[in-house]
Coordinates of C-alpha atoms in Angstrom, one line a residue:
M1 CA 7.1 -25.3 -15.6
R2 CA 10.2 -24.1 -17.2
I3 CA 11.3 -20.4 -17.0
F4 CA 13.0 -17.5 -17.5
L5 CA 13.7 -15.0 -15.2
W6 CA 13.7 -12.1 -16.7
G7 CA 15.7 -8.4 -14.6
T8 CA 18.1 -8.8 -12.4
G9 CA 17.8 -5.1 -10.7
K10 CA 15.6 -4.7 -7.4
V11 CA 12.7 -6.3 -8.4
S12 CA 14.4 -9.8 -9.0
R13 CA 16.4 -9.3 -6.0
E14 CA 13.2 -8.8 -4.0
I15 CA 11.4 -11.8 -5.3
M16 CA 15.0 -13.6 -4.8
T17 CA 15.5 -13.2 -1.5
H18 CA 11.5 -13.2 0.3
C19 CA 9.8 -15.3 -3.0
T20 CA 9.5 -19.0 -0.7
T21 CA 8.2 -21.1 -3.3
L22 CA 10.3 -20.7 -6.9
D23 CA 12.7 -24.3 -5.8
T24 CA 8.3 -25.8 -6.9
Y25 CA 10.1 -23.8 -10.5
E26 CA 12.9 -25.1 -13.3
I27 CA 14.7 -21.5 -13.5
L28 CA 16.1 -21.7 -16.7
G29 CA 18.5 -18.1 -15.7
F30 CA 17.8 -15.0 -16.6
I31 CA 17.6 -12.7 -19.2
D32 CA 19.1 -9.0 -19.2
N33 CA 19.7 -6.1 -22.2
D34 CA 22.6 -5.4 -20.0
P35 CA 25.4 -7.2 -22.2
E36 CA 27.6 -6.7 -20.0
K37 CA 26.4 -8.4 -17.4
T38 CA 26.1 -11.9 -19.8
G39 CA 27.6 -15.6 -18.7
Q40 CA 27.1 -13.9 -15.1
Q41 CA 26.1 -15.8 -12.3
Y42 CA 22.9 -14.3 -10.4
Y43 CA 21.7 -16.2 -7.6
G44 CA 23.2 -19.0 -9.5
K45 CA 21.6 -18.9 -12.0
E46 CA 23.3 -18.2 -15.6
I47 CA 22.5 -14.2 -17.2
F48 CA 22.1 -14.6 -20.6
P49 CA 21.2 -12.1 -24.1
P50 CA 17.3 -11.8 -24.8
S51 CA 18.8 -13.8 -28.0
V52 CA 19.0 -16.9 -25.8
L53 CA 14.8 -17.1 -27.1
E54 CA 15.6 -17.4 -30.6
S55 CA 17.6 -21.1 -29.2
V56 CA 15.2 -21.9 -25.9
K57 CA 11.6 -21.7 -25.2
P58 CA 10.4 -21.5 -21.8
D59 CA 6.7 -22.1 -20.4
R60 CA 6.4 -18.8 -19.1
I61 CA 9.3 -15.7 -18.9
V62 CA 8.1 -13.6 -15.9
V63 CA 9.7 -10.1 -16.4
L64 CA 11.2 -9.2 -12.4
A65 CA 12.0 -5.1 -14.0
G66 CA 9.7 -1.7 -14.1
A67 CA 9.2 -1.1 -17.3
Y68 CA 6.9 -4.4 -18.4
D69 CA 4.9 -3.1 -20.5
A70 CA 8.8 -2.4 -22.9
I71 CA 9.7 -5.6 -22.5
K72 CA 5.7 -7.6 -22.8
K73 CA 6.4 -5.9 -26.9
Q74 CA 10.3 -6.0 -26.8
I75 CA 9.6 -10.2 -26.3
I76 CA 6.8 -10.8 -29.3
E77 CA 7.9 -8.2 -32.1
N78 CA 12.1 -9.7 -31.8
Y79 CA 10.8 -13.2 -31.5
P80 CA 8.3 -14.7 -33.1
S81 CA 8.6 -18.2 -31.1
C82 CA 7.5 -16.7 -28.0
R83 CA 4.2 -14.6 -29.6
D84 CA 2.5 -17.5 -27.9
I85 CA 4.1 -17.9 -23.9
K86 CA 2.3 -15.7 -21.3
I87 CA 5.0 -13.1 -20.2
E88 CA 3.8 -12.6 -16.5
Y89 CA 3.4 -9.6 -14.1
K90 CA 6.9 -10.0 -12.1
Y91 CA 4.1 -11.3 -9.7
F92 CA 3.5 -14.3 -11.5
F93 CA 5.0 -16.2 -8.0
Y94 CA 2.8 -14.6 -5.5
K95 CA -1.0 -15.5 -7.8
E96 CA -0.2 -19.3 -8.2
S97 CA 0.2 -19.6 -4.8
L98 CA -2.9 -17.5 -4.1
L99 CA -4.6 -19.7 -6.7
K100 CA -4.1 -23.2 -4.7
R101 CA -4.5 -21.7 -1.2
Y102 CA -8.7 -20.5 -1.9
N103 CA -8.6 -23.9 -5.6
G104 CA -11.9 -24.8 -5.3
T105 CA -12.9 -22.0 -2.6
T106 CA -17.2 -21.8 -3.5
D107 CA -16.5 -17.8 -1.6
T108 CA -18.0 -15.5 -4.0
E109 CA -16.2 -12.2 -4.0
I110 CA -12.7 -14.1 -4.2
L111 CA -13.8 -16.2 -7.5
K112 CA -14.5 -12.5 -8.7
L113 CA -10.7 -11.4 -7.7
F114 CA -9.0 -14.6 -9.6
Q115 CA -11.3 -12.8 -12.5
Y116 CA -10.1 -9.4 -12.6
I117 CA -5.6 -11.3 -12.0
D118 CA -6.9 -14.4 -14.7
K119 CA -6.9 -11.0 -17.1
N120 CA -4.9 -8.0 -15.3
G121 CA -2.6 -10.1 -13.2
L122 CA -2.2 -9.7 -9.3
D123 CA -1.7 -6.7 -7.8
M124 CA -2.2 -4.6 -4.7
F125 CA -6.1 -3.8 -5.8
N126 CA -8.4 -6.0 -7.7
Y127 CA -11.1 -4.4 -8.4
P128 CA -11.7 -2.8 -12.2
Y129 CA -11.9 0.5 -10.5
V130 CA -8.9 1.1 -10.3
E131 CA -8.8 1.3 -14.4
K132 CA -10.4 4.6 -15.2
Y133 CA -7.4 5.6 -12.7
M134 CA -4.5 4.5 -14.8
S135 CA -4.2 6.6 -17.6
M136 CA -5.9 9.6 -15.2
E137 CA -3.9 13.0 -16.1
I138 CA -3.0 14.8 -13.0
C139 CA -2.2 18.0 -12.7
V140 CA 0.7 18.8 -11.5
H141 CA 2.5 22.4 -10.1
F142 CA 5.6 23.1 -8.3
D143 CA 5.9 26.2 -5.1
E144 CA 8.7 28.0 -6.4
E145 CA 8.6 29.3 -2.1
H146 CA 8.9 26.2 -0.8
Q147 CA 11.1 24.6 -3.3
L148 CA 8.4 21.6 -3.4
F149 CA 5.5 20.4 -5.1
Y150 CA 2.1 20.0 -5.1
V151 CA -1.7 19.0 -6.2
I152 CA -4.5 19.9 -5.9
H153 CA -6.7 17.6 -2.9
Y154 CA -10.5 18.6 -1.9
G155 CA -9.4 22.6 -3.8
K156 CA -7.4 23.0 -1.1
R157 CA -2.8 22.4 -1.7
M158 CA -1.8 19.3 -0.6
Y159 CA 2.2 19.1 -0.7
F160 CA 5.0 16.3 -0.7
P161 CA 8.1 16.7 0.4
E162 CA 12.0 16.9 -1.3
Y163 CA 12.8 13.8 -2.6
F164 CA 9.3 13.9 -4.8
T165 CA 12.1 15.3 -7.6
D166 CA 10.6 15.2 -9.9
E167 CA 6.3 16.2 -11.4
K168 CA 5.4 12.1 -12.8
M169 CA 7.4 10.7 -8.9
V170 CA 4.2 12.9 -7.6
A171 CA 1.9 12.4 -10.5
D172 CA 2.3 8.5 -10.0
Y173 CA 1.8 9.0 -6.0
Y174 CA -0.9 11.2 -5.7
R175 CA -2.7 7.9 -8.1
F176 CA -2.5 5.6 -5.7
I177 CA -3.7 7.7 -3.7
L178 CA -7.0 7.9 -5.2
I179 CA -7.0 4.1 -5.8
E180 CA -6.7 3.3 -2.3
Q181 CA -9.4 5.8 -1.2
D182 CA -12.2 5.8 -3.8
P183 CA -15.3 4.8 -2.6
E184 CA -15.4 1.3 -4.5
S185 CA -11.9 0.6 -2.6
P186 CA -12.1 -1.8 0.4
H187 CA -8.7 0.7 2.0
R188 CA -11.4 3.5 2.3
Y189 CA -11.1 4.8 5.2
L190 CA -14.6 6.8 5.6
D191 CA -18.1 6.0 3.9
D192 CA -21.2 8.1 4.2
E193 CA -22.6 5.7 7.2
F194 CA -19.4 6.0 9.4
C195 CA -17.8 9.1 8.7
I196 CA -15.4 12.4 10.5
Q197 CA -18.1 14.1 11.6
E198 CA -18.3 18.5 12.8
G199 CA -16.8 19.0 16.0
D200 CA -14.8 16.2 16.4
I201 CA -11.4 15.9 17.4
V202 CA -9.3 13.5 14.9
V203 CA -6.2 11.7 15.7
D204 CA -4.9 10.9 12.2
A205 CA -1.7 8.5 13.3
G206 CA 0.2 7.3 10.0
V207 CA -0.5 10.7 8.4
A208 CA 1.8 10.9 5.2
E209 CA 0.4 13.2 2.6
G210 CA -2.2 13.9 4.7
N211 CA -5.0 13.3 2.2
F212 CA -7.3 12.5 5.4
S213 CA -7.6 15.1 7.2
L214 CA -6.8 17.2 4.5
E215 CA -10.3 16.5 3.2
N216 CA -11.7 16.6 6.8
I217 CA -10.1 18.9 7.5
D218 CA -13.2 22.1 8.3
K219 CA -14.7 19.9 10.5
I220 CA -12.8 18.8 12.8
S221 CA -12.2 21.1 15.6
K222 CA -9.1 20.2 16.7
L223 CA -6.2 17.5 14.7
Y224 CA -3.4 15.3 15.6
L225 CA -1.2 14.3 12.8
V226 CA 1.7 11.4 13.5
E227 CA 3.5 10.9 11.1
A228 CA 7.1 8.7 11.5
D229 CA 8.7 9.7 8.7
E230 CA 10.9 12.6 9.4
R231 CA 10.1 14.2 5.2
W232 CA 6.4 14.4 5.3
I233 CA 6.5 17.6 8.3
D234 CA 8.1 20.3 6.6
A235 CA 5.0 19.8 3.7
L236 CA 2.8 19.1 6.8
K237 CA 3.7 22.2 8.0
I238 CA 3.2 23.7 4.9
T239 CA 0.0 21.9 3.4
F240 CA -1.7 22.7 7.1
K241 CA -0.4 25.7 7.6
N242 CA -3.2 27.5 7.0
Y243 CA -5.1 25.4 10.0
S244 CA -1.9 26.1 12.3
D245 CA -4.7 27.2 15.3
K246 CA -6.1 22.9 15.7
V247 CA -3.6 21.0 14.4
Q248 CA 0.1 19.8 16.3
I249 CA 2.1 18.0 14.1
I250 CA 4.6 15.6 16.2
N251 CA 7.3 13.2 14.7
A252 CA 7.4 9.9 16.5
F253 CA 6.4 6.1 15.7
V254 CA 3.6 5.2 17.6
S255 CA 4.0 1.8 20.0
S256 CA 2.8 0.3 22.8
Y257 CA 6.0 2.1 24.6
D258 CA 8.0 5.4 25.3
E259 CA 11.2 5.6 24.1
G260 CA 13.5 7.5 21.9
M261 CA 11.4 8.1 18.8
Y262 CA 8.7 5.1 20.3
S263 CA 5.6 6.4 21.8
R264 CA 2.5 6.2 22.7
I265 CA -0.1 7.6 22.2
D266 CA -1.4 8.4 25.4
S267 CA 1.6 10.0 26.4
L268 CA 1.6 12.3 22.5
I269 CA -1.9 13.3 23.8
T270 CA -2.9 13.3 27.3
D271 CA -5.7 15.2 28.9
E272 CA -7.9 15.4 25.6
K273 CA -11.0 13.3 24.7
V274 CA -11.1 12.0 20.8
N275 CA -14.1 11.0 18.7
F276 CA -11.7 9.5 15.8
I277 CA -9.0 7.9 15.7
K278 CA -6.9 6.5 12.5
M279 CA -4.1 4.0 12.4
D280 CA -2.2 2.9 9.2
I281 CA 1.2 3.3 10.9
E282 CA 3.1 -0.4 8.1
G283 CA 1.5 -3.2 10.8
N284 CA 2.7 -1.5 14.3
E285 CA -1.5 -0.5 14.3
W286 CA -2.7 -3.5 16.9
D287 CA 1.0 -1.9 19.3
G288 CA -0.2 1.3 18.4
L289 CA -3.5 0.3 20.2
Q290 CA -1.5 -0.7 23.1
G291 CA -1.1 2.1 23.8
A292 CA -4.4 4.7 23.5
E293 CA -6.0 2.3 25.4
K294 CA -6.0 5.3 28.1
L295 CA -7.8 7.3 25.4
I296 CA -9.5 5.4 23.6
N297 CA -11.0 4.2 27.4
N298 CA -11.8 7.5 28.1
S299 CA -13.2 8.9 24.7
E300 CA -17.1 8.5 24.5
K301 CA -18.8 8.3 20.8
L302 CA -15.4 7.2 19.5
R303 CA -14.6 6.2 15.2
L304 CA -12.0 3.9 15.0
A305 CA -9.7 3.4 11.5
I306 CA -7.1 0.9 11.7
C307 CA -6.0 -0.9 8.9
S308 CA -5.0 -4.1 9.1
Y309 CA -4.2 -5.7 6.1
H310 CA -0.2 -5.7 6.3
S311 CA 0.1 -8.8 7.7
D312 CA -1.8 -11.9 8.0
F313 CA -3.2 -12.2 11.4
D314 CA -3.9 -7.7 12.1
Q315 CA -7.6 -8.4 11.9
K316 CA -8.0 -11.0 14.5
L317 CA -5.0 -9.1 16.3
I318 CA -7.2 -6.0 16.2
E319 CA -10.7 -7.7 16.4
T320 CA -10.0 -9.9 18.8
W321 CA -8.2 -6.5 21.0
M322 CA -11.3 -4.6 20.0
D323 CA -14.0 -7.6 22.3
E324 CA -12.2 -7.0 25.0
Q325 CA -12.0 -3.0 25.3
D326 CA -16.0 -3.1 24.1
I327 CA -16.1 -2.0 21.0
K328 CA -18.4 -2.1 18.5
H329 CA -16.5 -3.5 15.0
S330 CA -16.8 -4.4 11.4
T331 CA -15.0 -4.2 7.6
T332 CA -15.0 -3.2 4.8
K333 CA -16.3 -4.6 2.0
G334 CA -12.8 -6.7 -0.5
Y335 CA -9.9 -7.7 0.1
M336 CA -6.4 -6.9 -0.5
W337 CA -3.4 -8.4 -1.2
Y338 CA 0.3 -7.0 -0.1
P339 CA 3.0 -6.9 -1.6
L340 CA 5.6 -5.7 1.5
L341 CA 7.9 -7.7 4.3
V342 CA 6.2 -5.6 7.6
R343 CA 6.2 -7.5 10.8
Q344 CA 5.8 -12.0 8.9
N345 CA 9.6 -12.6 7.6
Y346 CA 7.0 -14.3 3.9
I347 CA 5.6 -11.9 1.6
S348 CA 1.5 -12.7 2.6
T349 CA -0.2 -15.7 -0.2
K350 CA -3.5 -14.7 1.3
F351 CA -6.0 -11.9 0.4
N352 CA -7.2 -10.0 3.7
R353 CA -9.4 -7.5 5.2
A354 CA -7.5 -3.8 4.3
I355 CA -10.0 -1.4 7.3
V356 CA -11.4 -2.9 10.8
R357 CA -13.7 0.4 11.7
G358 CA -14.5 0.3 15.3
I359 CA -17.0 3.0 17.1
K360 CA -17.6 3.4 21.0
N361 CA -20.4 4.9 22.0
G362 CA -19.4 5.2 25.7

């Protein structure tokens, strides 16, 4: 398959660095709208101006740039000979690898995923419910006193750090939160039966903006917010300022050992029995569970929502650990695909369950 790659920015660097299947295609070169780049070499291939499409017709054009819709429109309008060529989204190569992996599958869940992907392209969430959020208008506010943006989430102000510099940035992020926690999402932490109960003591590890805890704060009697990214801390303090009597914010990397910024949950919470632990810590969930064994063993009627999609082996590790602790477990429905490197040195070509939910009654 003869392919032109369009774009020589951040996305193309990520693809060229981490995609392991490029050598199975004939890469004709790169196309870029910047005339100053024409003729330069980029990852061993020549950079061409868009006009190369007047004389060379590839089998595919893969857009490795953020402005996919604009570039697709540019190609269709300016180069009629390319109108019958598939103009692919940036994750094309991973989509092809997933197709090869699951070739011949009879799993109806996987087959439905591919039906959606064939029409819409591959992304983290590959379900029709996502579409209702794409054009959803998000009302973003600015707090003059704190000089921070915020949105109203479940009737409460949820603040964003200083590096969120405009309304669009906030709105795009907030749409992603809504997609992630939609009732149909595989990433949904809770449902009607697996939920926070009145009076629960909760550990939220990997807080970020705090949406999970803010939704449930009125039920919670004591809340530990553990966040590694220091940039979120001031925003979290403002978001939860009206609940300072029952909220403790901890800036730490959740781990299986104590050193520097790395801390075991057992060291952070020493004299408490808890009812709910949520962990969304970018692939370090299994490690974080090792550092919470004492707290978990001492707690009764405990529920755990542990993310399992960041690496291909996370679900197996987490489920095995729960089996060893005699914790009953299940996974959320549906699959996610994760386009980032965490604990494995390649971008996944596998669909993974998003959350392992554990229940300990004794």
